[in-house]
mmCIF file of C-alpha atoms and ligand atoms in Angstrom:
data_model
loop_
_atom_site.group_PDB
_atom_site.id
_atom_site.type_symbol
_atom_site.label_atom_id
_atom_site.label_comp_id
_atom_site.label_asym_id
_atom_site.label_seq_id
_atom_site.Cartn_x
_atom_site.Cartn_y
_atom_site.Cartn_z
ATOM 1 C CA MET A 1 -80.207 -2.691 123.792
ATOM 2 C CA VAL A 2 -81.906 0.770 125.326
ATOM 3 C CA LYS A 3 -79.023 2.424 126.449
ATOM 4 C CA PHE A 4 -79.639 4.497 129.462
ATOM 5 C CA LEU A 5 -78.035 7.552 127.562
ATOM 6 C CA ASP A 6 -76.654 7.361 123.843
ATOM 7 C CA LEU A 7 -73.996 10.205 123.754
ATOM 8 C CA GLN A 8 -73.023 9.476 120.312
ATOM 9 C CA LYS A 9 -76.338 9.536 118.969
ATOM 10 C CA ILE A 10 -77.057 13.274 120.850
ATOM 11 C CA ASN A 11 -73.739 14.317 119.580
ATOM 12 C CA LEU A 12 -73.840 13.092 116.105
ATOM 13 C CA ALA A 13 -77.120 14.841 115.959
ATOM 14 C CA HIS A 14 -74.803 18.209 115.329
ATOM 15 C CA GLN A 15 -71.979 16.452 113.567
ATOM 16 C CA GLN A 16 -71.078 18.430 110.848
ATOM 17 C CA GLU A 17 -71.553 21.647 112.980
ATOM 18 C CA ILE A 18 -69.280 20.121 115.759
ATOM 19 C CA GLU A 19 -66.387 18.651 113.089
ATOM 20 C CA ASP A 20 -65.951 21.956 111.380
ATOM 21 C CA LYS A 21 -65.846 23.646 114.425
ATOM 22 C CA LEU A 22 -63.278 21.240 115.764
ATOM 23 C CA LEU A 23 -61.247 21.428 112.467
ATOM 24 C CA ALA A 24 -61.312 25.484 113.147
ATOM 25 C CA VAL A 25 -60.335 25.483 116.654
ATOM 26 C CA PHE A 26 -57.413 23.245 115.650
ATOM 27 C CA ARG A 27 -56.579 24.880 112.543
ATOM 28 C CA SER A 28 -56.720 28.570 114.054
ATOM 29 C CA GLY A 29 -53.717 27.637 116.650
ATOM 30 C CA TRP A 30 -55.485 29.222 119.325
ATOM 31 C CA TYR A 31 -56.664 27.264 122.331
ATOM 32 C CA LEU A 32 -57.164 28.907 125.511
ATOM 33 C CA LEU A 33 -58.610 32.005 126.620
ATOM 34 C CA GLY A 34 -59.658 33.649 123.068
ATOM 35 C CA ASN A 35 -62.721 33.877 121.035
ATOM 36 C CA GLU A 36 -64.636 31.101 121.250
ATOM 37 C CA VAL A 37 -64.588 30.998 125.018
ATOM 38 C CA LYS A 38 -65.751 34.981 124.509
ATOM 39 C CA ASN A 39 -68.399 34.341 122.186
ATOM 40 C CA PHE A 40 -70.053 30.992 124.500
ATOM 41 C CA GLU A 41 -70.164 33.345 127.402
ATOM 42 C CA GLU A 42 -71.851 36.197 125.630
ATOM 43 C CA HIS A 43 -74.434 33.817 124.569
ATOM 44 C CA LEU A 44 -74.946 32.196 127.405
ATOM 45 C CA SER A 45 -75.511 35.307 129.203
ATOM 46 C CA ALA A 46 -78.096 36.087 127.012
ATOM 47 C CA TYR A 47 -79.965 33.039 127.140
ATOM 48 C CA ILE A 48 -79.764 33.178 131.014
ATOM 49 C CA GLY A 49 -80.750 36.727 131.309
ATOM 50 C CA SER A 50 -77.530 37.404 133.407
ATOM 51 C CA PRO A 51 -75.138 40.147 132.593
ATOM 52 C CA GLN A 52 -72.050 38.187 133.918
ATOM 53 C CA ALA A 53 -71.096 34.391 132.206
ATOM 54 C CA ILE A 54 -67.843 33.368 133.101
ATOM 55 C CA GLY A 55 -66.694 29.626 131.503
ATOM 56 C CA VAL A 56 -64.535 27.457 133.743
ATOM 57 C CA ALA A 57 -63.333 24.248 133.929
ATOM 58 C CA ASN A 58 -66.335 21.860 135.133
ATOM 59 C CA GLY A 59 -69.905 22.397 137.231
ATOM 60 C CA LEU A 60 -67.549 21.689 140.483
ATOM 61 C CA ASP A 61 -64.990 24.332 139.922
ATOM 62 C CA ALA A 62 -68.221 26.991 139.039
ATOM 63 C CA LEU A 63 -69.585 26.203 142.885
ATOM 64 C CA ARG A 64 -66.281 26.228 144.246
ATOM 65 C CA LEU A 65 -65.399 29.619 142.785
ATOM 66 C CA ILE A 66 -68.400 31.024 143.449
ATOM 67 C CA LEU A 67 -68.320 30.843 146.921
ATOM 68 C CA ARG A 68 -64.447 31.679 146.926
ATOM 69 C CA GLY A 69 -65.401 34.778 145.283
ATOM 70 C CA TYR A 70 -67.969 35.907 148.303
ATOM 71 C CA ILE A 71 -64.976 34.759 150.608
ATOM 72 C CA GLY A 72 -62.726 37.141 148.807
ATOM 73 C CA LEU A 73 -65.276 39.795 148.832
ATOM 74 C CA GLY A 74 -65.402 39.489 152.706
ATOM 75 C CA ILE A 75 -69.016 38.235 152.275
ATOM 76 C CA MET A 76 -68.194 34.802 153.937
ATOM 77 C CA LYS A 77 -65.528 33.114 156.041
ATOM 78 C CA GLN A 78 -64.276 29.907 156.893
ATOM 79 C CA GLY A 79 -66.529 28.800 159.371
ATOM 80 C CA ASP A 80 -69.545 29.906 158.024
ATOM 81 C CA GLU A 81 -72.830 27.921 157.219
ATOM 82 C CA ILE A 82 -74.440 27.123 153.735
ATOM 83 C CA ILE A 83 -78.072 25.663 153.634
ATOM 84 C CA VAL A 84 -77.824 22.826 150.948
ATOM 85 C CA PRO A 85 -80.220 20.218 150.388
ATOM 86 C CA ALA A 86 -79.825 16.626 152.003
ATOM 87 C CA ASN A 87 -80.592 15.112 148.803
ATOM 88 C CA THR A 88 -78.383 16.160 145.833
ATOM 89 C CA TYR A 89 -75.180 15.055 144.334
ATOM 90 C CA ILE A 90 -72.061 15.084 146.203
ATOM 91 C CA ALA A 91 -70.652 17.858 144.190
ATOM 92 C CA SER A 92 -72.963 20.513 145.834
ATOM 93 C CA VAL A 93 -71.589 19.697 149.225
ATOM 94 C CA LEU A 94 -68.110 19.570 148.101
ATOM 95 C CA ALA A 95 -68.085 23.287 146.857
ATOM 96 C CA ILE A 96 -68.738 24.116 150.027
ATOM 97 C CA SER A 97 -66.722 22.297 152.462
ATOM 98 C CA ASP A 98 -63.748 23.023 150.078
ATOM 99 C CA ASN A 99 -64.485 26.260 151.276
ATOM 100 C CA GLY A 100 -63.892 25.383 154.757
ATOM 101 C CA LEU A 101 -67.319 26.678 154.967
ATOM 102 C CA VAL A 102 -69.883 24.483 156.720
ATOM 103 C CA PRO A 103 -72.407 22.343 155.029
ATOM 104 C CA VAL A 104 -76.103 22.430 156.558
ATOM 105 C CA PHE A 105 -78.551 19.770 155.293
ATOM 106 C CA VAL A 106 -82.010 20.191 154.853
ATOM 107 C CA GLU A 107 -84.341 17.291 153.826
ATOM 108 C CA PRO A 108 -85.956 17.098 150.489
ATOM 109 C CA ASP A 109 -89.869 17.359 149.350
ATOM 110 C CA ILE A 110 -91.035 13.628 148.601
ATOM 111 C CA ASN A 111 -93.521 14.972 146.233
ATOM 112 C CA ASN A 112 -90.645 16.052 144.084
ATOM 113 C CA TYR A 113 -87.144 15.477 145.594
ATOM 114 C CA ASN A 114 -86.170 19.216 146.120
ATOM 115 C CA ILE A 115 -85.444 21.067 148.962
ATOM 116 C CA ASP A 116 -88.359 21.493 151.362
ATOM 117 C CA ILE A 117 -88.176 25.098 151.153
ATOM 118 C CA SER A 118 -90.402 25.034 154.344
ATOM 119 C CA LYS A 119 -88.273 23.659 156.512
ATOM 120 C CA ILE A 120 -85.102 26.014 155.898
ATOM 121 C CA GLU A 121 -85.769 28.715 157.930
ATOM 122 C CA GLU A 122 -85.674 26.499 161.455
ATOM 123 C CA LYS A 123 -81.766 25.851 160.017
ATOM 124 C CA ILE A 124 -80.741 29.337 159.867
ATOM 125 C CA THR A 125 -77.953 30.917 162.772
ATOM 126 C CA GLU A 126 -76.287 33.450 162.893
ATOM 127 C CA LYS A 127 -73.859 31.773 161.040
ATOM 128 C CA THR A 128 -75.557 31.168 157.733
ATOM 129 C CA LYS A 129 -74.504 33.124 155.000
ATOM 130 C CA ALA A 130 -76.151 31.315 152.029
ATOM 131 C CA ILE A 131 -78.852 28.845 150.642
ATOM 132 C CA MET A 132 -77.497 26.934 147.728
ATOM 133 C CA ILE A 133 -80.523 25.491 145.938
ATOM 134 C CA VAL A 134 -80.016 22.550 143.458
ATOM 135 C CA HIS A 135 -82.514 21.827 140.386
ATOM 136 C CA LEU A 136 -82.434 18.496 140.749
ATOM 137 C CA TYR A 137 -83.237 16.114 138.040
ATOM 138 C CA GLY A 138 -84.191 19.571 135.862
ATOM 139 C CA ARG A 139 -86.910 20.905 138.222
ATOM 140 C CA ILE A 140 -86.183 24.178 139.243
ATOM 141 C CA VAL A 141 -86.948 24.609 143.325
ATOM 142 C CA PHE A 142 -87.454 28.180 143.735
ATOM 143 C CA SER A 143 -90.801 30.938 145.098
ATOM 144 C CA ASP A 144 -91.137 34.058 146.204
ATOM 145 C CA ASP A 145 -91.095 32.834 149.823
ATOM 146 C CA LEU A 146 -87.563 31.180 149.130
ATOM 147 C CA LYS A 147 -86.630 34.877 147.550
ATOM 148 C CA LYS A 148 -88.145 36.703 150.921
ATOM 149 C CA LEU A 149 -86.624 34.589 153.618
ATOM 150 C CA ALA A 150 -83.290 35.095 151.837
ATOM 151 C CA ASN A 151 -83.587 38.949 152.411
ATOM 152 C CA ARG A 152 -85.264 38.844 155.622
ATOM 153 C CA HIS A 153 -81.587 37.114 156.803
ATOM 154 C CA ASP A 154 -79.750 38.679 154.438
ATOM 155 C CA LEU A 155 -78.490 35.491 152.544
ATOM 156 C CA LYS A 156 -77.206 35.041 149.100
ATOM 157 C CA ILE A 157 -78.929 32.245 146.816
ATOM 158 C CA ILE A 158 -76.620 30.133 145.407
ATOM 159 C CA GLU A 159 -78.282 28.097 142.174
ATOM 160 C CA ASP A 160 -76.387 24.695 141.293
ATOM 161 C CA ASN A 161 -77.738 24.557 137.747
ATOM 162 C CA ALA A 162 -75.818 21.824 136.696
ATOM 163 C CA GLN A 163 -78.885 19.636 136.145
ATOM 164 C CA ALA A 164 -81.232 22.526 134.971
ATOM 165 C CA ILE A 165 -79.721 24.475 132.125
ATOM 166 C CA GLY A 166 -83.060 25.908 130.102
ATOM 167 C CA ALA A 167 -85.818 25.185 132.736
ATOM 168 C CA ASP A 168 -87.912 28.414 133.141
ATOM 169 C CA TYR A 169 -89.775 29.997 135.999
ATOM 170 C CA ASN A 170 -92.059 32.383 135.565
ATOM 171 C CA GLY A 171 -90.249 33.800 132.436
ATOM 172 C CA ARG A 172 -86.745 34.020 134.029
ATOM 173 C CA LYS A 173 -84.316 31.319 133.520
ATOM 174 C CA SER A 174 -82.721 28.739 136.124
ATOM 175 C CA GLY A 175 -79.385 30.707 136.956
ATOM 176 C CA ASN A 176 -80.992 33.786 137.200
ATOM 177 C CA LEU A 177 -82.835 33.455 140.080
ATOM 178 C CA GLY A 178 -80.402 33.899 142.974
ATOM 179 C CA ASP A 179 -77.570 35.982 143.212
ATOM 180 C CA ALA A 180 -74.944 33.588 141.121
ATOM 181 C CA ALA A 181 -75.353 30.311 139.647
ATOM 182 C CA GLY A 182 -72.909 27.050 138.666
ATOM 183 C CA PHE A 183 -73.342 25.283 135.573
ATOM 184 C CA SER A 184 -72.055 21.782 134.330
ATOM 185 C CA PHE A 185 -71.524 20.784 130.664
ATOM 186 C CA TYR A 186 -70.055 17.355 131.698
ATOM 187 C CA PRO A 187 -71.120 15.594 128.914
ATOM 188 C CA GLY A 188 -74.406 13.804 130.373
ATOM 189 C CA LYS A 189 -75.920 16.849 131.261
ATOM 190 C CA ASN A 190 -78.197 18.881 129.193
ATOM 191 C CA LEU A 191 -75.946 20.973 127.480
ATOM 192 C CA GLY A 192 -72.977 18.607 127.081
ATOM 193 C CA ALA A 193 -69.486 19.587 126.233
ATOM 194 C CA LEU A 194 -66.900 16.388 124.682
ATOM 195 C CA GLY A 195 -64.898 16.317 128.012
ATOM 196 C CA ASP A 196 -65.113 18.763 131.132
ATOM 197 C CA ALA A 197 -66.495 21.809 130.972
ATOM 198 C CA GLY A 198 -68.489 24.633 133.494
ATOM 199 C CA ALA A 199 -69.764 28.128 134.052
ATOM 200 C CA ILE A 200 -70.788 30.761 136.641
ATOM 201 C CA THR A 201 -73.988 33.222 135.862
ATOM 202 C CA THR A 202 -74.343 36.236 138.091
ATOM 203 C CA ASN A 203 -75.579 39.508 137.998
ATOM 204 C CA ASP A 204 -73.297 40.655 140.644
ATOM 205 C CA GLU A 205 -70.255 42.425 138.649
ATOM 206 C CA ASN A 206 -67.873 42.700 142.034
ATOM 207 C CA LEU A 207 -68.293 38.844 142.473
ATOM 208 C CA ALA A 208 -67.801 37.870 138.276
ATOM 209 C CA ASP A 209 -64.106 40.490 138.855
ATOM 210 C CA VAL A 210 -62.704 38.410 141.418
ATOM 211 C CA ILE A 211 -64.242 34.928 140.384
ATOM 212 C CA ARG A 212 -62.402 35.633 136.998
ATOM 213 C CA ALA A 213 -59.395 36.630 138.479
ATOM 214 C CA LEU A 214 -59.678 33.668 141.134
ATOM 215 C CA ALA A 215 -60.324 31.133 138.224
ATOM 216 C CA ASN A 216 -57.075 32.547 136.611
ATOM 217 C CA TYR A 217 -54.522 31.802 139.187
ATOM 218 C CA GLY A 218 -55.922 35.242 141.099
ATOM 219 C CA SER A 219 -54.776 37.548 138.618
ATOM 220 C CA ASN A 220 -57.096 39.813 136.884
ATOM 221 C CA GLN A 221 -53.321 41.457 135.121
ATOM 222 C CA LYS A 222 -49.955 39.144 133.728
ATOM 223 C CA TYR A 223 -48.134 38.457 136.269
ATOM 224 C CA ILE A 224 -50.126 40.471 139.265
ATOM 225 C CA ASN A 225 -51.846 38.442 141.149
ATOM 226 C CA THR A 226 -54.030 39.736 144.117
ATOM 227 C CA TYR A 227 -55.734 36.451 145.344
ATOM 228 C CA LYS A 228 -54.791 32.911 146.338
ATOM 229 C CA GLY A 229 -56.243 31.661 143.120
ATOM 230 C CA LEU A 230 -56.405 28.755 140.960
ATOM 231 C CA ASN A 231 -56.911 27.647 137.609
ATOM 232 C CA SER A 232 -59.699 27.040 136.004
ATOM 233 C CA ARG A 233 -60.484 27.571 132.591
ATOM 234 C CA LEU A 234 -62.992 26.705 130.153
ATOM 235 C CA ASP A 235 -60.991 25.691 126.591
ATOM 236 C CA GLU A 236 -61.627 27.386 123.366
ATOM 237 C CA ILE A 237 -62.765 23.986 121.815
ATOM 238 C CA GLN A 238 -65.698 22.794 124.766
ATOM 239 C CA ALA A 239 -66.486 26.825 124.472
ATOM 240 C CA GLY A 240 -67.108 26.295 120.492
ATOM 241 C CA ILE A 241 -68.534 23.025 120.756
ATOM 242 C CA LEU A 242 -71.281 24.502 123.642
ATOM 243 C CA ASP A 243 -72.022 27.761 121.812
ATOM 244 C CA ILE A 244 -72.859 24.965 118.885
ATOM 245 C CA LYS A 245 -75.225 23.134 121.065
ATOM 246 C CA LEU A 246 -76.702 25.969 123.227
ATOM 247 C CA ARG A 247 -78.713 27.254 120.341
ATOM 248 C CA TYR A 248 -80.398 23.716 120.186
ATOM 249 C CA ILE A 249 -81.120 23.057 124.003
ATOM 250 C CA ASP A 250 -84.868 24.812 124.153
ATOM 251 C CA GLN A 251 -85.818 22.283 121.200
ATOM 252 C CA GLU A 252 -83.938 19.877 122.836
ATOM 253 C CA ASN A 253 -84.991 20.317 126.217
ATOM 254 C CA GLU A 254 -88.417 19.823 124.529
ATOM 255 C CA LEU A 255 -87.882 16.970 123.102
ATOM 256 C CA ARG A 256 -86.952 15.507 126.760
ATOM 257 C CA ARG A 257 -90.605 16.925 127.665
ATOM 258 C CA LYS A 258 -91.989 14.947 125.244
ATOM 259 C CA VAL A 259 -90.721 11.923 126.792
ATOM 260 C CA ALA A 260 -91.332 12.206 130.039
ATOM 261 C CA LYS A 261 -95.021 13.269 129.081
ATOM 262 C CA LYS A 262 -95.684 9.976 127.659
ATOM 263 C CA TYR A 263 -93.759 7.966 130.167
ATOM 264 C CA LEU A 264 -95.961 9.920 132.623
ATOM 265 C CA SER A 265 -99.488 9.166 130.538
ATOM 266 C CA GLU A 266 -98.432 5.258 130.018
ATOM 267 C CA ILE A 267 -96.530 3.852 132.579
ATOM 268 C CA THR A 268 -99.285 2.422 134.537
ATOM 269 C CA ASN A 269 -97.660 -0.453 136.961
ATOM 270 C CA PRO A 270 -98.937 0.432 140.481
ATOM 271 C CA LYS A 271 -95.347 -0.617 141.726
ATOM 272 C CA ILE A 272 -93.838 2.525 140.477
ATOM 273 C CA ILE A 273 -94.326 6.137 141.203
ATOM 274 C CA LEU A 274 -93.554 8.404 138.838
ATOM 275 C CA PRO A 275 -92.362 11.184 139.642
ATOM 276 C CA GLU A 276 -94.546 14.456 139.429
ATOM 277 C CA TYR A 277 -95.117 16.702 136.405
ATOM 278 C CA PRO A 278 -95.187 20.326 137.335
ATOM 279 C CA VAL A 279 -98.071 22.633 136.503
ATOM 280 C CA ASN A 280 -96.160 24.982 134.836
ATOM 281 C CA GLU A 281 -94.147 22.707 132.652
ATOM 282 C CA LEU A 282 -91.445 25.186 131.594
ATOM 283 C CA GLU A 283 -90.001 24.761 135.062
ATOM 284 C CA HIS A 284 -88.746 21.239 134.334
ATOM 285 C CA VAL A 285 -86.125 20.328 131.887
ATOM 286 C CA TRP A 286 -86.229 16.580 132.575
ATOM 287 C CA HIS A 287 -82.466 15.991 133.182
ATOM 288 C CA LEU A 288 -83.216 12.529 134.712
ATOM 289 C CA PHE A 289 -86.748 10.950 134.636
ATOM 290 C CA VAL A 290 -86.808 8.848 138.270
ATOM 291 C CA ILE A 291 -89.152 6.784 139.261
ATOM 292 C CA ARG A 292 -89.381 4.847 142.944
ATOM 293 C CA THR A 293 -90.116 1.791 143.722
ATOM 294 C CA GLU A 294 -89.313 -0.404 147.043
ATOM 295 C CA ASP A 295 -88.196 -3.203 145.008
ATOM 296 C CA ARG A 296 -85.366 -1.576 143.327
ATOM 297 C CA GLU A 297 -83.116 -4.133 142.557
ATOM 298 C CA ASN A 298 -85.306 -6.765 141.204
ATOM 299 C CA PHE A 299 -86.845 -4.025 139.378
ATOM 300 C CA GLN A 300 -83.232 -2.984 138.037
ATOM 301 C CA ASN A 301 -82.389 -6.573 137.478
ATOM 302 C CA TYR A 302 -85.313 -7.212 135.393
ATOM 303 C CA LEU A 303 -85.184 -4.352 133.108
ATOM 304 C CA SER A 304 -81.925 -5.086 132.732
ATOM 305 C CA SER A 305 -82.586 -9.024 131.541
ATOM 306 C CA ASN A 306 -84.620 -6.926 129.304
ATOM 307 C CA ASN A 307 -81.800 -4.885 127.970
ATOM 308 C CA ILE A 308 -82.903 -1.871 129.772
ATOM 309 C CA GLN A 309 -80.176 0.364 131.444
ATOM 310 C CA THR A 310 -81.428 1.956 134.271
ATOM 311 C CA LEU A 311 -78.794 4.249 136.549
ATOM 312 C CA ILE A 312 -79.275 5.329 140.314
ATOM 313 C CA HIS A 313 -79.354 9.072 141.170
ATOM 314 C CA TYR A 314 -77.909 8.364 144.076
ATOM 315 C CA PRO A 315 -77.118 5.157 145.726
ATOM 316 C CA VAL A 316 -75.891 7.227 148.712
ATOM 317 C CA PRO A 317 -76.446 10.662 150.085
ATOM 318 C CA PRO A 318 -73.580 12.979 150.800
ATOM 319 C CA HIS A 319 -74.458 12.921 154.873
ATOM 320 C CA LYS A 320 -73.954 8.922 154.653
ATOM 321 C CA GLN A 321 -70.531 9.165 152.479
ATOM 322 C CA GLU A 322 -67.236 7.984 153.729
ATOM 323 C CA ALA A 323 -65.851 11.154 153.086
ATOM 324 C CA TYR A 324 -68.252 13.274 155.616
ATOM 325 C CA LYS A 325 -67.917 11.050 158.576
ATOM 326 C CA GLU A 326 -68.334 13.858 160.538
ATOM 327 C CA TYR A 327 -72.071 13.775 159.403
ATOM 328 C CA ASN A 328 -72.971 10.124 159.221
ATOM 329 C CA SER A 329 -74.966 9.578 162.341
ATOM 330 C CA LEU A 330 -77.230 13.068 161.208
ATOM 331 C CA ASN A 331 -80.799 11.866 160.400
ATOM 332 C CA PHE A 332 -81.937 12.559 157.312
ATOM 333 C CA PRO A 333 -85.059 9.855 156.761
ATOM 334 C CA VAL A 334 -86.880 11.090 153.308
ATOM 335 C CA THR A 335 -82.904 11.639 152.099
ATOM 336 C CA GLU A 336 -82.444 8.341 152.809
ATOM 337 C CA LYS A 337 -85.891 6.793 151.693
ATOM 338 C CA ILE A 338 -85.317 8.485 148.107
ATOM 339 C CA HIS A 339 -81.926 7.029 148.084
ATOM 340 C CA GLU A 340 -83.004 3.734 148.497
ATOM 341 C CA GLU A 341 -85.827 3.540 146.062
ATOM 342 C CA VAL A 342 -85.087 5.935 142.848
ATOM 343 C CA LEU A 343 -84.185 4.445 140.261
ATOM 344 C CA SER A 344 -83.626 6.890 136.491
ATOM 345 C CA LEU A 345 -85.000 5.350 133.373
ATOM 346 C CA PRO A 346 -83.882 6.187 129.772
ATOM 347 C CA LEU A 347 -84.263 9.105 128.530
ATOM 348 C CA SER A 348 -82.821 11.564 126.202
ATOM 349 C CA PRO A 349 -83.923 14.391 123.356
ATOM 350 C CA TYR A 350 -82.963 11.569 120.735
ATOM 351 C CA ILE A 351 -84.624 8.349 122.300
ATOM 352 C CA SER A 352 -86.395 6.876 119.261
ATOM 353 C CA ALA A 353 -90.386 6.274 120.124
ATOM 354 C CA GLU A 354 -89.817 2.486 119.720
ATOM 355 C CA GLU A 355 -87.430 2.584 122.383
ATOM 356 C CA VAL A 356 -89.956 4.877 124.419
ATOM 357 C CA ASP A 357 -92.491 2.102 124.044
ATOM 358 C CA PHE A 358 -90.616 -0.470 124.581
ATOM 359 C CA VAL A 359 -89.322 0.605 128.172
ATOM 360 C CA ILE A 360 -93.050 1.659 128.968
ATOM 361 C CA LYS A 361 -94.509 -1.946 128.183
ATOM 362 C CA THR A 362 -91.339 -3.761 129.616
ATOM 363 C CA ILE A 363 -92.742 -1.415 133.187
ATOM 364 C CA ASN A 364 -96.252 -2.346 132.863
ATOM 365 C CA TYR A 365 -95.365 -6.044 132.346
ATOM 366 C CA TYR A 366 -93.397 -6.407 135.838
ATOM 367 C CA LYS A 367 -94.680 -8.138 138.237
HETATM 368 C C1 PLP B 1 -73.046 17.173 137.254
HETATM 369 C C2 PLP B 1 -73.277 17.952 138.796
HETATM 370 C C3 PLP B 1 -72.111 19.032 139.402
HETATM 371 C C4 PLP B 1 -70.736 19.030 138.881
HETATM 372 O O1 PLP B 1 -70.132 18.779 137.435
HETATM 373 P P1 PLP B 1 -69.047 18.603 137.202
HETATM 374 O O2 PLP B 1 -68.986 19.390 135.730
HETATM 375 O O3 PLP B 1 -69.163 17.220 137.194
HETATM 376 O O4 PLP B 1 -67.910 19.026 137.829
HETATM 377 C C5 PLP B 1 -72.539 19.260 140.312
HETATM 378 N N1 PLP B 1 -73.745 19.269 141.043
HETATM 379 C C6 PLP B 1 -74.908 18.893 140.337
HETATM 380 C C7 PLP B 1 -76.189 18.672 141.300
HETATM 381 C C8 PLP B 1 -74.664 17.975 139.473
HETATM 382 O O5 PLP B 1 -75.515 16.849 138.564
#
């Protein structure tokens, strides 16, 4: 069986270090708001190149807290509009609507599945306050034109960096391209915890101060509450594990790149549309290797009958979800086509060469 993602293998690659850390935190008697979180925040901040890093409970909270932080600072208010890709995981959109803000969807570029930057400006109104970019599947979406557009309209750029930690755009890391970024360390992400975890990076000290308070009951000082906050903390055990795994992220992303390259050069079945390999290869960390095919159900069943696990990211776009009935009648043909045709192949830093060869051979055999 070729697993889609062998989490056990991924974490056993660091078994000794992780087990030592688990035991040390357990025995320390200190489980929240301690040195593990402090160290991880410092190391994440240095790695991303962003002066502020804040550990939080998960990736959705990271995005929710960024927007709530801007509301706290008076930069956004209920009813304001946030541009977001129509082709994304629902969490990007939930973070917006949860704050009483309005998502404004923009179609993706069919060649790389990311938001089509050239289609953003037509969606900007006087209510628009930010552009949320999502580096989907691990590929950076950014350009100098995007930055200029945001500056011209006085918009914040918020990065949903849940899938692209370690990706690099001309020497700058994803998570340091806009005004603030949300990270997810869900176990299956490129940097995965052993449970839920997330973080925010920003170079805006005021925003960071508000977010730190918001994530801690709205309080900067014990029992003094400035905001109506929530409880969204990264715990010491997860922080300790993430701090270990952060040291290997570049190496592991490089292993993902190798697998992606091999798929790209050796899958030759004309029924399969392969993803684009970016000119600058560091812009992609291959969180997912997503192909397209017209007869997806057949193809997925064929792979499954050959013991190859695949997943669909994602089968239903946010605007077609029952939760967003108000957007169900909107039309996003590119997004809808993508959702009907995509399939994610097995990929991880530790997938074996034999498994990769078997996947390639099986796909090329498909009629
Ligand atoms: C995983 C993910 C999130 C949410 O992260 P959680 O830690 O699961 O809350 C948000 N956006 C994208 C694009 C994701 O892939």
